[in-house]
């Protein structure tokens, strides 16, 4: 523990954000530099907990009190080493993780939690600034070849771990950009793409081969993949978006969120905006369906594109502002959250069910909805009931469906003969191996839609078991022993 009385002396003060009117004019990250004394002061708030529950909140099992203490003492290089021992990419999670560790922080029982996520980012950025983060190619090669299919956070974590174990790793990505959701799904104002690219560059220098623009199962037959490599790790994500099959869904102007976000990210990356099929909120009345992170990403993007007005509707009721009695610490708090995008504007509303879209000349003009209430049925489960007489309509030129994801696209799994679970995910055992010997699965492709921090943990866990499968023994660490497979 650093300063014994730190949590009593200092209140939570994360890095400052740029003012709203400034940051909506650009696409860069908008957090102001965090002076080192401020970061060290925040690290001093970490308590000498008898049981640090932040460990259980973090899927990676990050040794949070240790790196907080080291940061407080200004021992940044050691803090980075401690952080890298459990997390390959703290520069990612320090920006886009919802910080379940902070929800489990003992201090959050009756105060604001320690700024764990921001301290993590500060440690990682210090590592790049000082030149401490360098390629770590293996001293020896095992002669084994491993294919990783999918270059999102799970795939990158698995690839780096397996490469450092000495295997020759090739990462296949069907898009022309490496990074998966990190590059094409998350807006630049939350995660600047140079942050992803600098890690990819380091991994390439470590000896990992990246093959973008190769759709395994289409461009490269699944059978050829298995025959060429000694083992395969599937990390393609849960990319099948949940749709809304209602009247008017076919109208122009109604889009899946990922169509919208991916197109904007590609334009920022330097691609020419399409002359036809451009999805933009500029001057439009926008409605976003879905209140999660993807919906917030759409909201921030719409602000920067110059939307006239943005509504964000959620079918569930508005969460309470404080923990309800049946949601105690240290569980994830089911409370109302205000993201940076919500600070920038937009109208949020809850308990709304969209019934249909209407328009003229094939283009959407209105969204028709009704208010609902949620009541427990005879089994104790919540059931939705429409409230008579609450029908309403909203004028809309652009509707974005941010309703989450259902499961991975099945063509590759079927091509490999991988058994799927009831939800359509790749079914894998406790050792992360699928029904096909030598084929492993990790990340959203195995567990379903989840968080980036879970994806990294899954990739590390799969690498541990895959290395053991190839070599009989492994020195690769596990993320959270016994906790990942489900």
Short mmCIF file of C-alpha atoms in Angstrom, two decimals:
data_model
loop_
_atom_site.label_atom_id
_atom_site.label_comp_id
_atom_site.label_asym_id
_atom_site.label_seq_id
_atom_site.Cartn_x
_atom_site.Cartn_y
_atom_site.Cartn_z
CA UNK A 1 0.00 0.00 0.00
CA UNK A 2 1.23 3.48 -0.84
CA UNK A 3 -0.18 6.28 1.28
CA UNK A 4 -2.12 4.83 4.20
CA UNK A 5 -4.49 7.79 4.44
CA UNK A 6 -4.71 8.46 0.70
CA UNK A 7 -8.33 7.38 0.34
CA UNK A 8 -9.28 9.77 3.15
CA UNK A 9 -7.33 12.75 1.81
CA UNK A 10 -8.09 12.65 -1.91
CA UNK A 11 -11.32 12.40 -3.81
CA UNK A 12 -11.69 10.74 -7.19
CA UNK A 13 -10.47 13.02 -9.97
CA UNK A 14 -10.07 11.35 -13.36
CA UNK A 15 -8.38 13.14 -16.27
CA UNK A 16 -10.26 16.13 -17.61
CA UNK A 17 -12.19 15.89 -20.87
CA UNK A 18 -12.15 18.56 -23.52
CA UNK A 19 -15.23 20.79 -23.39
CA UNK A 20 -18.15 19.39 -25.39
CA UNK A 21 -18.19 22.22 -27.94
CA UNK A 22 -14.54 21.52 -28.74
CA UNK A 23 -14.50 17.74 -28.90
CA UNK A 24 -17.54 17.31 -31.15
CA UNK A 25 -15.62 19.18 -33.85
CA UNK A 26 -13.02 16.42 -34.29
CA UNK A 27 -12.57 12.64 -34.17
CA UNK A 28 -9.53 12.40 -31.89
CA UNK A 29 -9.50 11.19 -28.31
CA UNK A 30 -10.62 14.02 -26.05
CA UNK A 31 -9.03 13.38 -22.66
CA UNK A 32 -6.59 16.05 -21.54
CA UNK A 33 -3.07 15.00 -20.49
CA UNK A 34 -2.99 13.76 -16.90
CA UNK A 35 -0.14 15.39 -14.96
CA UNK A 36 2.00 12.78 -13.21
CA UNK A 37 1.40 14.23 -9.72
CA UNK A 38 -2.36 13.88 -10.28
CA UNK A 39 -2.03 10.27 -11.43
CA UNK A 40 0.17 9.37 -8.46
CA UNK A 41 -2.27 11.06 -6.10
CA UNK A 42 -5.14 9.00 -7.51
CA UNK A 43 -3.11 5.81 -7.14
CA UNK A 44 -2.60 6.76 -3.49
CA UNK A 45 -6.35 6.26 -2.93
CA UNK A 46 -5.93 2.48 -3.30
CA UNK A 47 -6.61 1.00 0.14
CA UNK A 48 -4.83 -1.74 2.06
CA UNK A 49 -7.81 -4.08 1.61
CA UNK A 50 -7.80 -7.34 3.47
CA UNK A 51 -9.41 -8.89 0.37
CA UNK A 52 -8.96 -6.80 -2.81
CA UNK A 53 -12.25 -7.51 -4.58
CA UNK A 54 -11.01 -5.63 -7.65
CA UNK A 55 -9.17 -8.86 -8.51
CA UNK A 56 -12.44 -10.75 -8.86
CA UNK A 57 -14.03 -7.93 -10.82
CA UNK A 58 -11.27 -8.05 -13.43
CA UNK A 59 -11.54 -10.99 -15.87
CA UNK A 60 -7.79 -10.78 -16.43
CA UNK A 61 -6.98 -11.06 -12.74
CA UNK A 62 -4.89 -7.87 -12.89
CA UNK A 63 -2.82 -7.36 -9.74
CA UNK A 64 -4.36 -3.96 -9.19
CA UNK A 65 -3.18 -2.98 -5.68
CA UNK A 66 0.40 -3.74 -6.70
CA UNK A 67 0.50 -1.55 -9.79
CA UNK A 68 -1.41 1.21 -7.97
CA UNK A 69 1.22 1.18 -5.22
CA UNK A 70 4.06 1.24 -7.74
CA UNK A 71 2.45 4.10 -9.65
CA UNK A 72 2.01 6.07 -6.43
CA UNK A 73 5.71 5.62 -5.69
CA UNK A 74 6.67 6.69 -9.23
CA UNK A 75 8.08 3.26 -10.07
CA UNK A 76 6.43 3.25 -13.49
CA UNK A 77 8.61 0.62 -15.17
CA UNK A 78 7.84 -1.90 -12.43
CA UNK A 79 4.17 -0.95 -12.58
CA UNK A 80 4.20 -1.68 -16.31
CA UNK A 81 5.84 -5.06 -15.78
CA UNK A 82 3.23 -5.95 -13.17
CA UNK A 83 0.43 -4.88 -15.51
CA UNK A 84 1.83 -6.74 -18.52
CA UNK A 85 2.08 -9.91 -16.44
CA UNK A 86 -1.70 -10.30 -16.75
CA UNK A 87 -2.78 -7.97 -19.56
CA UNK A 88 -1.25 -7.86 -23.05
CA UNK A 89 -2.94 -4.58 -23.96
CA UNK A 90 -3.50 -2.18 -21.04
CA UNK A 91 -3.44 0.66 -23.56
CA UNK A 92 -6.70 -0.77 -24.96
CA UNK A 93 -8.43 -1.62 -21.71
CA UNK A 94 -7.30 1.68 -20.17
CA UNK A 95 -9.45 3.41 -22.78
CA UNK A 96 -12.49 1.25 -23.54
CA UNK A 97 -13.05 -1.11 -20.61
CA UNK A 98 -16.18 -0.42 -18.51
CA UNK A 99 -13.94 -1.15 -15.51
CA UNK A 100 -15.70 -3.95 -13.60
CA UNK A 101 -12.69 -3.75 -11.28
CA UNK A 102 -13.80 -0.30 -10.17
CA UNK A 103 -17.31 -1.55 -9.46
CA UNK A 104 -15.73 -4.15 -7.15
CA UNK A 105 -13.34 -1.71 -5.48
CA UNK A 106 -13.79 -1.85 -1.70
CA UNK A 107 -13.69 1.94 -1.60
CA UNK A 108 -16.84 2.05 -3.74
CA UNK A 109 -18.92 0.68 -0.85
CA UNK A 110 -19.39 4.23 0.39
CA UNK A 111 -17.15 6.42 -1.82
CA UNK A 112 -16.15 6.80 -5.44
CA UNK A 113 -13.79 3.96 -6.46
CA UNK A 114 -10.13 4.27 -7.33
CA UNK A 115 -9.52 5.45 -10.91
CA UNK A 116 -8.08 2.05 -11.85
CA UNK A 117 -8.80 2.27 -15.58
CA UNK A 118 -7.13 5.66 -16.02
CA UNK A 119 -4.11 4.63 -13.96
CA UNK A 120 -3.79 1.57 -16.19
CA UNK A 121 -3.79 3.77 -19.28
CA UNK A 122 -1.26 6.13 -17.72
CA UNK A 123 1.12 3.25 -16.95
CA UNK A 124 0.86 1.94 -20.52
CA UNK A 125 1.38 5.36 -22.10
CA UNK A 126 4.38 5.96 -19.86
CA UNK A 127 5.76 2.67 -21.17
CA UNK A 128 5.50 3.82 -24.78
CA UNK A 129 6.85 7.31 -24.03
CA UNK A 130 9.89 5.93 -22.23
CA UNK A 131 10.53 3.22 -24.82
CA UNK A 132 9.96 0.37 -22.36
CA UNK A 133 7.43 -1.41 -24.57
CA UNK A 134 9.51 -3.19 -27.18
CA UNK A 135 9.19 -6.31 -29.34
CA UNK A 136 9.86 -9.53 -27.42
CA UNK A 137 10.54 -12.21 -30.04
CA UNK A 138 11.03 -15.71 -28.65
CA UNK A 139 14.55 -16.99 -28.15
CA UNK A 140 13.68 -20.34 -29.77
CA UNK A 141 11.05 -21.63 -32.17
CA UNK A 142 9.16 -24.86 -31.50
CA UNK A 143 8.60 -25.73 -35.14
CA UNK A 144 4.83 -25.70 -34.60
CA UNK A 145 2.56 -23.56 -36.78
CA UNK A 146 -0.62 -22.00 -35.38
CA UNK A 147 -3.39 -20.15 -37.22
CA UNK A 148 -5.45 -17.53 -35.41
CA UNK A 149 -8.65 -16.64 -37.26
CA UNK A 150 -9.82 -13.16 -36.34
CA UNK A 151 -7.68 -10.18 -35.32
CA UNK A 152 -9.81 -8.64 -32.60
CA UNK A 153 -8.66 -8.41 -28.97
CA UNK A 154 -9.05 -12.17 -28.35
CA UNK A 155 -7.10 -13.04 -31.49
CA UNK A 156 -4.33 -10.54 -30.82
CA UNK A 157 -3.91 -11.72 -27.23
CA UNK A 158 -3.83 -15.38 -28.24
CA UNK A 159 -1.39 -14.67 -31.07
CA UNK A 160 1.04 -12.74 -28.90
CA UNK A 161 1.03 -15.37 -26.16
CA UNK A 162 1.50 -18.26 -28.59
CA UNK A 163 4.25 -16.45 -30.47
CA UNK A 164 6.14 -15.77 -27.26
CA UNK A 165 5.87 -19.48 -26.49
CA UNK A 166 7.89 -20.04 -29.67
CA UNK A 167 5.22 -21.12 -32.13
CA UNK A 168 5.03 -19.64 -35.62
CA UNK A 169 1.75 -17.72 -35.65
CA UNK A 170 -0.29 -16.46 -38.59
CA UNK A 171 -3.31 -14.22 -37.96
CA UNK A 172 -6.03 -14.24 -40.63
CA UNK A 173 -8.49 -11.35 -40.88
CA UNK A 174 -11.27 -11.12 -43.45
CA UNK A 175 -11.33 -7.30 -43.40
CA UNK A 176 -8.54 -5.22 -44.84
CA UNK A 177 -7.75 -3.82 -41.40
CA UNK A 178 -6.17 -5.65 -38.48
CA UNK A 179 -7.85 -5.15 -35.11
CA UNK A 180 -11.41 -6.35 -35.57
CA UNK A 181 -13.82 -4.46 -33.34
CA UNK A 182 -10.97 -2.33 -32.01
CA UNK A 183 -10.32 -0.88 -35.47
CA UNK A 184 -13.64 -0.99 -37.27
CA UNK A 185 -16.26 -0.98 -34.51
CA UNK A 186 -15.09 1.45 -31.84
CA UNK A 187 -15.00 5.14 -32.86
CA UNK A 188 -11.67 6.94 -33.03
CA UNK A 189 -12.71 9.41 -30.35
CA UNK A 190 -12.77 6.51 -27.88
CA UNK A 191 -9.80 4.56 -29.24
CA UNK A 192 -7.47 6.27 -31.70
CA UNK A 193 -6.38 3.72 -34.29
CA UNK A 194 -2.69 4.53 -33.93
CA UNK A 195 -3.01 2.95 -30.47
CA UNK A 196 -4.04 -0.33 -32.10
CA UNK A 197 -1.54 -0.08 -34.94
CA UNK A 198 1.47 0.47 -32.71
CA UNK A 199 0.68 -2.82 -30.93
CA UNK A 200 0.19 -4.61 -34.25
CA UNK A 201 3.53 -3.23 -35.43
CA UNK A 202 5.25 -4.57 -32.31
CA UNK A 203 3.65 -7.98 -32.79
CA UNK A 204 4.79 -8.06 -36.42
CA UNK A 205 8.33 -7.29 -35.26
CA UNK A 206 8.02 -10.19 -32.81
CA UNK A 207 7.48 -12.48 -35.79
CA UNK A 208 3.71 -12.76 -36.09
CA UNK A 209 2.42 -12.83 -39.68
CA UNK A 210 -0.77 -10.89 -40.40
CA UNK A 211 -2.94 -11.79 -43.38
CA UNK A 212 -5.70 -9.18 -43.83
CA UNK A 213 -8.29 -9.56 -46.55
CA UNK A 214 -8.42 -13.34 -46.20
CA UNK A 215 -11.85 -14.72 -45.34
CA UNK A 216 -11.16 -18.18 -43.95
CA UNK A 217 -13.88 -20.52 -45.06
CA UNK A 218 -14.35 -18.56 -48.30
CA UNK A 219 -10.99 -17.40 -49.70
CA UNK A 220 -9.12 -20.12 -47.81
CA UNK A 221 -11.03 -23.41 -47.47
CA UNK A 222 -11.49 -24.56 -43.88
CA UNK A 223 -10.03 -27.98 -44.67
CA UNK A 224 -6.88 -26.43 -46.12
CA UNK A 225 -6.43 -24.36 -42.97
CA UNK A 226 -6.55 -27.41 -40.70
CA UNK A 227 -4.22 -29.36 -42.98
CA UNK A 228 -1.64 -26.55 -43.10
CA UNK A 229 -1.38 -25.72 -39.39
CA UNK A 230 -0.69 -27.80 -36.31
CA UNK A 231 -3.47 -26.03 -34.41
CA UNK A 232 -6.11 -23.37 -35.02
CA UNK A 233 -7.60 -20.77 -32.67
CA UNK A 234 -10.97 -19.30 -33.70
CA UNK A 235 -11.46 -15.74 -32.46
CA UNK A 236 -13.82 -14.31 -35.06
CA UNK A 237 -16.21 -12.66 -32.62
CA UNK A 238 -20.00 -12.59 -32.40
CA UNK A 239 -20.57 -10.62 -35.57
CA UNK A 240 -24.20 -11.52 -36.32
CA UNK A 241 -26.09 -8.34 -35.40
CA UNK A 242 -29.51 -8.55 -33.78
CA UNK A 243 -32.00 -7.13 -36.27
CA UNK A 244 -35.51 -5.72 -35.88
CA UNK A 245 -37.81 -7.47 -38.39
CA UNK A 246 -40.78 -5.14 -38.28
CA UNK A 247 -42.84 -3.34 -40.91
CA UNK A 248 -40.73 -0.75 -42.70
CA UNK A 249 -37.38 -2.32 -41.86
CA UNK A 250 -36.53 -2.35 -45.57
CA UNK A 251 -36.80 1.44 -45.92
CA UNK A 252 -33.67 3.37 -46.82
CA UNK A 253 -32.23 5.11 -43.81
CA UNK A 254 -32.67 2.17 -41.42
CA UNK A 255 -29.27 0.62 -40.72
CA UNK A 256 -27.51 -1.73 -38.37
CA UNK A 257 -25.19 0.17 -36.04
CA UNK A 258 -22.09 -1.63 -37.28
CA UNK A 259 -22.79 -0.63 -40.89
CA UNK A 260 -22.76 2.97 -39.70
CA UNK A 261 -19.78 2.83 -37.35
CA UNK A 262 -17.60 0.74 -39.64
CA UNK A 263 -18.16 3.03 -42.61
CA UNK A 264 -17.21 6.11 -40.60
CA UNK A 265 -14.08 4.44 -39.22
CA UNK A 266 -12.96 3.51 -42.72
CA UNK A 267 -13.47 7.08 -43.91
CA UNK A 268 -11.35 8.39 -41.02
CA UNK A 269 -8.73 5.79 -41.96
CA UNK A 270 -8.45 7.44 -45.38
CA UNK A 271 -10.95 5.61 -47.55
CA UNK A 272 -13.04 7.72 -49.88
CA UNK A 273 -16.63 8.15 -48.75
CA UNK A 274 -18.94 6.14 -51.02
CA UNK A 275 -20.80 8.24 -53.57
CA UNK A 276 -23.81 5.99 -53.04
CA UNK A 277 -24.70 4.30 -49.81
CA UNK A 278 -23.08 6.94 -47.58
CA UNK A 279 -24.60 6.73 -44.10
CA UNK A 280 -24.41 10.09 -42.37
CA UNK A 281 -26.32 11.96 -39.68
CA UNK A 282 -25.44 15.37 -41.12
CA UNK A 283 -28.50 17.61 -40.75
CA UNK A 284 -30.73 14.64 -40.01
CA UNK A 285 -33.19 13.62 -37.32
CA UNK A 286 -31.65 10.48 -35.88
CA UNK A 287 -33.13 7.73 -33.74
CA UNK A 288 -30.87 5.16 -32.09
CA UNK A 289 -32.49 1.97 -30.81
CA UNK A 290 -30.44 0.46 -28.02
CA UNK A 291 -28.96 1.98 -24.88
CA UNK A 292 -25.66 0.12 -24.56
CA UNK A 293 -22.09 0.99 -25.53
CA UNK A 294 -22.77 0.58 -29.25
CA UNK A 295 -25.70 2.96 -28.98
CA UNK A 296 -23.49 5.49 -27.21
CA UNK A 297 -20.88 5.09 -29.96
CA UNK A 298 -23.55 5.88 -32.54
CA UNK A 299 -24.62 8.89 -30.49
CA UNK A 300 -21.11 10.35 -30.34
CA UNK A 301 -20.64 9.71 -34.05
CA UNK A 302 -23.93 11.39 -34.93
CA UNK A 303 -22.93 14.47 -32.92
CA UNK A 304 -19.66 14.75 -34.83
CA UNK A 305 -21.41 14.34 -38.17
CA UNK A 306 -23.73 17.25 -37.38
CA UNK A 307 -27.09 15.63 -36.58
CA UNK A 308 -30.01 18.00 -36.14
CA UNK A 309 -31.43 16.00 -33.22
CA UNK A 310 -30.75 12.55 -31.80
CA UNK A 311 -33.17 10.35 -29.86
CA UNK A 312 -31.94 7.20 -28.12
CA UNK A 313 -34.60 4.68 -27.12
CA UNK A 314 -34.19 1.65 -24.87
CA UNK A 315 -36.83 -1.05 -24.49
CA UNK A 316 -35.89 -1.72 -20.86
CA UNK A 317 -36.93 0.62 -18.01
CA UNK A 318 -34.66 3.41 -16.87
CA UNK A 319 -32.12 2.08 -14.36
CA UNK A 320 -32.03 3.61 -10.87
CA UNK A 321 -29.40 6.23 -10.03
CA UNK A 322 -28.16 4.20 -7.05
CA UNK A 323 -27.84 0.46 -6.36
CA UNK A 324 -31.13 -1.26 -5.57
CA UNK A 325 -31.25 -3.56 -2.54
CA UNK A 326 -31.06 -6.70 -4.68
CA UNK A 327 -27.88 -5.48 -6.42
CA UNK A 328 -25.33 -5.11 -3.60
CA UNK A 329 -21.60 -4.42 -3.81
CA UNK A 330 -19.36 -5.98 -5.18
CA UNK A 331 -21.64 -7.06 -8.03
CA UNK A 332 -21.75 -5.01 -11.21
CA UNK A 333 -24.01 -2.03 -10.41
CA UNK A 334 -27.19 -1.98 -12.48
CA UNK A 335 -27.52 1.79 -12.39
CA UNK A 336 -27.99 4.63 -14.85
CA UNK A 337 -24.76 5.44 -16.66
CA UNK A 338 -23.79 8.66 -18.37
CA UNK A 339 -21.16 8.25 -21.07
CA UNK A 340 -19.12 11.02 -22.63
CA UNK A 341 -21.45 10.87 -25.66
CA UNK A 342 -24.47 11.54 -23.46
CA UNK A 343 -22.73 14.64 -22.08
CA UNK A 344 -22.61 15.90 -25.66
CA UNK A 345 -26.38 15.88 -26.12
CA UNK A 346 -29.20 13.69 -27.31
CA UNK A 347 -32.57 12.75 -25.84
CA UNK A 348 -32.75 9.44 -23.95
CA UNK A 349 -35.97 7.61 -23.22
CA UNK A 350 -36.76 4.21 -21.76
CA UNK A 351 -39.37 1.45 -21.78
CA UNK A 352 -40.19 2.04 -25.44
CA UNK A 353 -41.02 -0.64 -27.99
CA UNK A 354 -40.71 0.22 -31.68
CA UNK A 355 -43.68 -1.10 -33.66
CA UNK A 356 -42.96 -0.03 -37.24
CA UNK A 357 -41.26 2.44 -39.55
CA UNK A 358 -43.01 4.47 -42.22
CA UNK A 359 -41.81 6.67 -45.04
CA UNK A 360 -42.24 7.92 -48.58
CA UNK A 361 -40.52 6.97 -51.84
CA UNK A 362 -38.76 4.11 -50.11
CA UNK A 363 -37.08 6.26 -47.43
CA UNK A 364 -37.84 6.29 -43.72
CA UNK A 365 -39.60 9.34 -42.31
CA UNK A 366 -41.14 8.22 -39.03
CA UNK A 367 -40.70 5.71 -36.24
CA UNK A 368 -43.88 4.46 -34.56
CA UNK A 369 -43.60 3.22 -30.97
CA UNK A 370 -45.48 2.52 -27.77
CA UNK A 371 -44.52 2.73 -24.13
CA UNK A 372 -44.25 -0.48 -22.16
CA UNK A 373 -44.00 -1.64 -18.58
CA UNK A 374 -42.17 -4.61 -17.15
CA UNK A 375 -43.90 -6.86 -14.64
CA UNK A 376 -43.01 -10.19 -13.07
CA UNK A 377 -44.99 -13.13 -14.39
CA UNK A 378 -46.05 -16.26 -12.50
CA UNK A 379 -42.52 -17.69 -12.80
CA UNK A 380 -40.94 -14.57 -11.33
CA UNK A 381 -39.48 -13.44 -14.62
CA UNK A 382 -40.00 -9.95 -15.97
CA UNK A 383 -42.38 -9.73 -18.92
CA UNK A 384 -43.07 -6.74 -21.15
CA UNK A 385 -46.58 -5.34 -21.44
CA UNK A 386 -47.66 -2.52 -23.75
CA UNK A 387 -49.43 0.41 -22.11
CA UNK A 388 -52.65 1.17 -24.01
CA UNK A 389 -53.00 4.70 -25.31
CA UNK A 390 -49.28 5.51 -25.20
CA UNK A 391 -48.61 5.17 -28.91
CA UNK A 392 -46.45 7.93 -30.38
CA UNK A 393 -44.33 8.67 -33.42
CA UNK A 394 -41.00 10.40 -33.99
CA UNK A 395 -39.79 11.97 -37.21
CA UNK A 396 -36.64 10.22 -38.35
CA UNK A 397 -34.36 10.49 -41.36
CA UNK A 398 -31.85 7.96 -39.99
CA UNK A 399 -32.54 5.00 -37.70
CA UNK A 400 -29.64 3.03 -36.21
CA UNK A 401 -30.21 -0.43 -34.75
CA UNK A 402 -27.78 -0.88 -31.86
CA UNK A 403 -29.45 -3.99 -30.47
CA UNK A 404 -26.41 -6.10 -29.75
CA UNK A 405 -25.17 -9.31 -31.36
CA UNK A 406 -26.54 -12.82 -31.34
CA UNK A 407 -23.70 -15.20 -32.23
CA UNK A 408 -20.81 -15.70 -34.69
CA UNK A 409 -21.53 -16.18 -38.37
CA UNK A 410 -21.77 -19.93 -38.83
CA UNK A 411 -20.15 -20.60 -42.22
CA UNK A 412 -16.65 -21.14 -40.83
CA UNK A 413 -17.81 -23.26 -37.89
CA UNK A 414 -19.87 -25.44 -40.23
CA UNK A 415 -16.99 -25.68 -42.69
CA UNK A 416 -14.70 -26.94 -39.94
CA UNK A 417 -17.35 -29.24 -38.50
CA UNK A 418 -17.25 -27.45 -35.13
CA UNK A 419 -20.19 -28.22 -32.87
CA UNK A 420 -22.20 -25.18 -31.77
CA UNK A 421 -24.05 -24.58 -28.53
CA UNK A 422 -27.73 -23.68 -28.18
CA UNK A 423 -26.97 -20.01 -28.76
CA UNK A 424 -25.01 -20.62 -31.96
CA UNK A 425 -21.56 -20.06 -30.44
CA UNK A 426 -18.59 -22.35 -30.93
CA UNK A 427 -18.90 -25.04 -28.27
CA UNK A 428 -15.66 -25.66 -26.39
CA UNK A 429 -14.67 -27.61 -23.32
CA UNK A 430 -12.79 -26.46 -20.22
CA UNK A 431 -9.59 -26.62 -22.26
CA UNK A 432 -11.09 -24.22 -24.84
CA UNK A 433 -10.89 -26.91 -27.54
CA UNK A 434 -13.87 -27.44 -29.81
CA UNK A 435 -15.31 -30.74 -30.99
CA UNK A 436 -12.58 -30.78 -33.66
CA UNK A 437 -9.19 -31.86 -32.23
CA UNK A 438 -6.62 -29.09 -32.48
CA UNK A 439 -9.22 -26.39 -33.12
CA UNK A 440 -9.73 -24.00 -30.21
CA UNK A 441 -12.19 -21.13 -29.74
CA UNK A 442 -11.99 -17.97 -27.66
CA UNK A 443 -13.60 -14.58 -27.20
CA UNK A 444 -17.10 -13.67 -28.32
CA UNK A 445 -17.07 -16.57 -30.78
CA UNK A 446 -17.11 -18.90 -27.78
CA UNK A 447 -18.83 -17.01 -24.97
CA UNK A 448 -21.12 -14.71 -26.95
CA UNK A 449 -21.20 -10.92 -27.00
CA UNK A 450 -19.05 -9.58 -24.18
CA UNK A 451 -16.39 -7.05 -23.21
CA UNK A 452 -12.94 -6.34 -24.67
CA UNK A 453 -11.37 -7.26 -21.33
CA UNK A 454 -13.11 -10.66 -21.45
CA UNK A 455 -11.89 -11.15 -25.02
CA UNK A 456 -8.27 -10.57 -23.99
CA UNK A 457 -8.71 -12.94 -21.04
CA UNK A 458 -10.21 -15.58 -23.34
CA UNK A 459 -7.37 -15.23 -25.83
CA UNK A 460 -4.78 -15.72 -23.09
CA UNK A 461 -6.66 -18.71 -21.71
CA UNK A 462 -6.93 -20.35 -25.13
CA UNK A 463 -3.21 -19.79 -25.73
CA UNK A 464 -2.40 -21.56 -22.45
CA UNK A 465 -4.38 -24.65 -23.42
CA UNK A 466 -3.32 -24.64 -27.08
CA UNK A 467 0.36 -24.50 -26.11
CA UNK A 468 -0.16 -27.41 -23.71
CA UNK A 469 -1.95 -29.35 -26.48
CA UNK A 470 1.02 -28.89 -28.82
CA UNK A 471 3.86 -29.34 -26.34
CA UNK A 472 2.42 -31.45 -23.51
CA UNK A 473 3.36 -28.77 -20.98
CA UNK A 474 3.09 -24.99 -20.94
CA UNK A 475 4.57 -22.04 -19.11
CA UNK A 476 1.96 -19.63 -20.43
CA UNK A 477 -0.13 -18.15 -17.61
CA UNK A 478 -3.88 -18.44 -17.30
CA UNK A 479 -6.05 -15.37 -16.98
CA UNK A 480 -8.26 -16.49 -14.13
CA UNK A 481 -7.76 -20.20 -13.37
CA UNK A 482 -11.00 -22.14 -13.44
CA UNK A 483 -13.17 -19.10 -14.03
CA UNK A 484 -13.27 -18.68 -17.80
CA UNK A 485 -14.83 -21.80 -19.35
CA UNK A 486 -18.62 -21.78 -19.12
#
